[in-house]
Amino acid sequence: MTIKAFGTTASDAPLIPMDIERRDTRENDVKINITFCGVCHSDIHTAHNDWKNARYPVIPGHEIVGKVVEVGSTVSKFKVGDVVGVGCMVDSCLTCEACLDGDEQHCHKRATMTYGSPDKVSGGHTHGGYSQSITVREEFVLHIPENLDVKAVPPLLCAGITTYSPLKHFNIGKGHKVGVIGLGGLGHLGVKFAKALGADVTVLSRSPGKEADAQELGADTLITTDKDAFKAGRGRFDFLLNTVPVPHNLDMYLSLLGRNGTMVIVGAIEPFQGLHSGSLIGGRKRLVGSAIGGIAETQEMLEFASKHGIVSDIEMIDMDEINHAWERVMASDVRYRFVIDMQSLKD
Ligand code: NAP
Ligand code: ZN
């Protein structure tokens, strides 16, 4: 069926209203009417072709929450009326070693991402959540805990799992000194999860104006435009979660790690700028990357968020405010995630 959406046709074009096609509900599908969709910096990277793999039109959106309106005959985990979520993936082979390990994002045959990814079953490429509805196979749909404010849940489905997953993988908890680099969508949820896991958390930010927010989130702040901050922070951290969305000097940040410290890159997907092997050799430091998280782990993250009352700090916008919202994300001026009220697309 034809539905309304917002998307872009070229790397330098604005987002405009479009009509797109959604498939008929298959036996293992869940059809979801989208109520809210988060705005991730990756939406912008993709539309602007920063990663040189964009397929146009790009219909972004991979922080999707909505209501089930139809289920296929073999669907057992969802029923009409359920409030559900869809994150960054909508399909994978489910049989390779990575998928069997619950790492569908690392599927050996490549997971199908929610937007801009070749659709191996239907052909063409996938379209995301800046749209009225989405149809997804049951295995990639998530249950949304009832106690959480549904408007502030969408960012958990990308920003949330992307920060929760490496914290869990590296067993971060009580006694660990964690630094979160960049207080944006990912960063502010990274702070919330690291705090809830019991770590001692510091925000590393270029924005002095965010100091009070960091404090409210329960974190100290280190202002990284202040040269002395790097000196003062030298060797101070066990773990750094790096959410910076652009190429930047890594040596500076690695100097903040103590012996056996780990820096996880979840931000910029780019060639490294400054990176001297001495920054890793001295202190036996680790530099690793991490991509979102698997489906079971995303459900686990939602249960953890439910237990600890964690949702995103959001600014709600209408669909036609999206181009301005993107400008503000690029200017690091969002506190701390835009969420689109998808009712506004219908209207
Ligand atoms: P965001 O809301 O724009 O936040 C990024 C923050 O980084 C900004 O708020 C800013 O914080 C800081 N920053 C921006 N430019 C900087 C610069 N030049 N130098 C140092 N710090 C800078 O973006 P987001 O949605 O959190 O996404 C962050 C990155 O993660 C994006 O590149 C996105 O594509 C990527 N991502 C990766 C995954 C994954 O699976 N690995 C998943 C989702 C997103 P301050 O104002 O505090 O400095
Ligand atoms: Zn994202």
Coordinates of N, CA, C and O in Angstrom, one line a residue, residues 123-191:
G123 N 13.3 -7.0 -2.6 CA 14.0 -6.2 -3.6 C 14.0 -4.7 -3.2 O 13.3 -4.3 -2.3
G124 N 14.6 -3.9 -4.0 CA 14.7 -2.4 -3.7 C 15.5 -2.2 -2.4 O 16.3 -3.1 -2.0
H125 N 15.2 -1.1 -1.7 CA 15.9 -0.8 -0.5 C 14.9 -0.4 0.6 O 13.8 0.0 0.3
T126 N 15.3 -0.6 1.9 CA 14.4 -0.4 3.0 C 14.1 1.1 3.3 O 15.0 2.0 3.0
H127 N 13.0 1.4 3.8 CA 12.6 2.7 4.2 C 12.2 2.8 5.7 O 11.6 1.9 6.2
G128 N 12.7 3.8 6.4 CA 12.6 3.9 7.8 C 11.4 4.6 8.4 O 10.3 4.6 7.7
G129 N 11.5 5.1 9.6 CA 10.4 5.5 10.4 C 9.9 6.9 10.2 O 8.9 7.3 10.9
Y130 N 10.5 7.7 9.3 CA 9.8 9.0 9.1 C 8.7 8.7 8.1 O 8.6 9.2 7.0
S131 N 7.7 7.9 8.6 CA 6.7 7.4 7.7 C 5.5 7.0 8.6 O 5.6 6.8 9.8
Q132 N 4.3 6.7 7.9 CA 3.1 6.4 8.7 C 3.1 5.0 9.3 O 2.6 4.8 10.3
S133 N 3.7 4.1 8.6 CA 3.7 2.7 9.1 C 4.9 1.9 8.6 O 5.6 2.3 7.7
I134 N 5.2 0.8 9.3 CA 6.3 -0.1 8.8 C 5.9 -1.5 9.1 O 5.1 -1.8 10.0
T135 N 6.3 -2.4 8.2 CA 6.0 -3.8 8.3 C 7.3 -4.6 8.5 O 8.2 -4.5 7.6
V136 N 7.4 -5.4 9.6 CA 8.7 -6.0 10.0 C 8.4 -7.4 10.5 O 7.4 -7.7 11.2
R137 N 9.4 -8.3 10.1 CA 9.2 -9.7 10.6 C 9.3 -9.7 12.1 O 10.1 -8.9 12.7
E138 N 8.5 -10.6 12.7 CA 8.3 -10.6 14.2 C 9.6 -10.6 15.0 O 9.7 -10.0 16.0
E139 N 10.7 -11.3 14.5 CA 11.9 -11.4 15.3 C 12.6 -10.1 15.5 O 13.5 -10.0 16.4
F140 N 12.3 -9.1 14.7 CA 13.0 -7.8 14.8 C 12.1 -6.7 15.5 O 12.4 -5.5 15.4
V141 N 11.0 -7.2 16.1 CA 10.1 -6.2 16.8 C 10.3 -6.4 18.3 O 10.5 -7.5 18.8
L142 N 10.2 -5.3 19.0 CA 10.5 -5.3 20.4 C 9.3 -4.9 21.2 O 8.4 -4.1 20.8
H143 N 9.1 -5.5 22.4 CA 8.1 -5.1 23.4 C 8.5 -3.9 24.1 O 9.6 -3.8 24.6
I144 N 7.6 -2.9 24.2 CA 7.9 -1.7 25.0 C 7.3 -1.8 26.4 O 6.1 -2.0 26.5
P145 N 8.2 -1.7 27.4 CA 7.6 -1.8 28.8 C 6.6 -0.7 29.1 O 6.8 0.4 28.7
E146 N 5.5 -1.1 29.8 CA 4.4 -0.2 30.0 C 4.7 1.0 30.8 O 4.0 2.0 30.7
N147 N 5.6 0.8 31.8 CA 5.8 1.9 32.8 C 6.6 3.1 32.2 O 6.7 4.1 32.8
L148 N 7.2 2.9 31.0 CA 8.0 4.0 30.5 C 7.1 5.0 29.6 O 6.2 4.6 29.0
D149 N 7.4 6.3 29.7 CA 6.7 7.3 28.9 C 7.0 7.0 27.4 O 8.2 7.2 26.9
V150 N 6.0 6.6 26.7 CA 6.2 6.1 25.3 C 6.8 7.2 24.4 O 7.5 6.8 23.4
K151 N 6.6 8.4 24.6 CA 7.1 9.5 23.8 C 8.6 9.6 23.9 O 9.3 10.1 23.0
A152 N 9.2 9.2 25.0 CA 10.6 9.3 25.3 C 11.4 8.0 25.2 O 12.5 7.9 25.4
V153 N 10.6 7.0 24.7 CA 11.2 5.7 24.5 C 12.0 5.5 23.2 O 13.0 4.8 23.1
P154 N 11.5 6.1 22.0 CA 12.2 5.8 20.8 C 13.7 5.9 20.8 O 14.4 4.9 20.3
P155 N 14.3 6.9 21.4 CA 15.8 7.0 21.3 C 16.5 5.8 22.0 O 17.7 5.5 21.7
L156 N 15.8 5.1 22.9 CA 16.4 3.9 23.5 C 16.8 2.9 22.4 O 17.7 2.1 22.5
L157 N 16.0 2.9 21.3 CA 16.1 1.8 20.3 C 17.3 1.9 19.4 O 17.7 0.9 18.8
C158 N 18.0 3.1 19.4 CA 19.3 3.2 18.8 C 20.3 3.7 19.8 O 21.2 3.1 20.2
A159 N 20.1 5.0 20.2 CA 21.1 5.6 21.1 C 21.2 4.8 22.4 O 22.3 4.6 22.9
G160 N 20.1 4.3 22.9 CA 20.1 3.5 24.1 C 20.9 2.2 24.0 O 21.8 2.0 24.7
I161 N 20.6 1.4 23.0 CA 21.3 0.1 22.9 C 22.7 0.3 22.5 O 23.6 -0.4 22.9
T162 N 23.0 1.4 21.7 CA 24.4 1.6 21.3 C 25.3 1.9 22.5 O 26.5 1.6 22.4
T163 N 24.8 2.5 23.5 CA 25.6 2.9 24.7 C 25.5 1.8 25.7 O 26.5 1.4 26.4
Y164 N 24.3 1.1 25.9 CA 24.2 0.1 26.9 C 25.1 -1.1 26.5 O 25.7 -1.7 27.4
S165 N 25.1 -1.5 25.2 CA 25.8 -2.7 24.8 C 27.3 -2.8 25.2 O 27.7 -3.7 25.8
P166 N 28.0 -1.7 24.8 CA 29.5 -1.8 25.2 C 29.7 -1.7 26.7 O 30.6 -2.3 27.2
L167 N 28.8 -1.0 27.4 CA 29.0 -0.9 28.9 C 28.8 -2.3 29.5 O 29.6 -2.7 30.3
K168 N 27.8 -3.1 28.9 CA 27.6 -4.4 29.4 C 28.7 -5.3 29.0 O 29.2 -6.2 29.7
H169 N 29.1 -5.2 27.7 CA 30.1 -6.1 27.1 C 31.4 -6.0 28.0 O 32.1 -7.0 28.2
F170 N 31.8 -4.8 28.4 CA 33.0 -4.6 29.1 C 32.8 -4.6 30.7 O 33.6 -4.2 31.4
N171 N 31.6 -5.2 31.1 CA 31.3 -5.4 32.5 C 31.5 -4.1 33.3 O 32.1 -4.2 34.4
I172 N 31.1 -3.0 32.8 CA 31.2 -1.7 33.6 C 30.2 -1.7 34.7 O 29.0 -2.1 34.6
G173 N 30.7 -1.3 35.9 CA 29.8 -1.2 37.1 C 30.5 -0.5 38.2 O 31.3 0.4 37.9
K174 N 30.2 -0.8 39.4 CA 30.7 -0.1 40.6 C 32.2 -0.1 40.6 O 32.8 -1.2 40.3
G175 N 32.8 1.0 40.9 CA 34.2 1.1 41.0 C 34.9 1.5 39.7 O 36.1 1.8 39.7
H176 N 34.1 1.6 38.6 CA 34.7 2.0 37.4 C 34.6 3.5 37.2 O 33.5 4.0 37.4
K177 N 35.6 4.1 36.7 CA 35.5 5.5 36.3 C 35.3 5.6 34.8 O 36.2 5.3 34.0
V178 N 34.1 6.1 34.4 CA 33.7 6.1 33.0 C 33.6 7.6 32.6 O 33.1 8.5 33.3
G179 N 34.2 7.8 31.4 CA 34.0 9.1 30.7 C 33.2 9.0 29.5 O 33.4 8.1 28.7
V180 N 32.2 9.8 29.3 CA 31.3 9.8 28.1 C 31.7 11.1 27.3 O 31.6 12.2 27.8
I181 N 32.2 10.8 26.1 CA 32.7 11.9 25.2 C 31.6 12.4 24.3 O 31.2 11.6 23.4
G182 N 31.2 13.6 24.5 CA 30.1 14.2 23.7 C 28.7 14.0 24.4 O 28.3 12.9 24.6
L183 N 28.1 15.1 24.8 CA 26.8 15.0 25.5 C 25.7 15.3 24.4 O 25.2 16.5 24.3
G184 N 25.4 14.3 23.6 CA 24.3 14.4 22.7 C 23.3 13.3 22.9 O 23.1 12.9 24.0
G185 N 22.7 12.8 21.8 CA 21.7 11.8 22.0 C 22.3 10.5 22.6 O 21.8 10.0 23.6
L186 N 23.3 10.0 22.0 CA 24.0 8.8 22.6 C 24.6 9.1 23.9 O 24.4 8.4 24.9
G187 N 25.3 10.2 24.0 CA 26.0 10.5 25.2 C 25.1 10.6 26.5 O 25.5 10.0 27.5
H188 N 24.0 11.3 26.4 CA 23.2 11.5 27.6 C 22.6 10.2 28.0 O 22.4 9.9 29.2
L189 N 22.3 9.3 27.1 CA 21.8 7.9 27.5 C 23.0 7.1 28.1 O 22.8 6.3 29.0
G190 N 24.2 7.3 27.5 CA 25.3 6.6 28.0 C 25.6 7.0 29.5 O 25.9 6.1 30.3
V191 N 25.4 8.2 29.8 CA 25.5 8.7 31.2 C 24.5 8.0 32.1 O 24.8 7.4 33.1

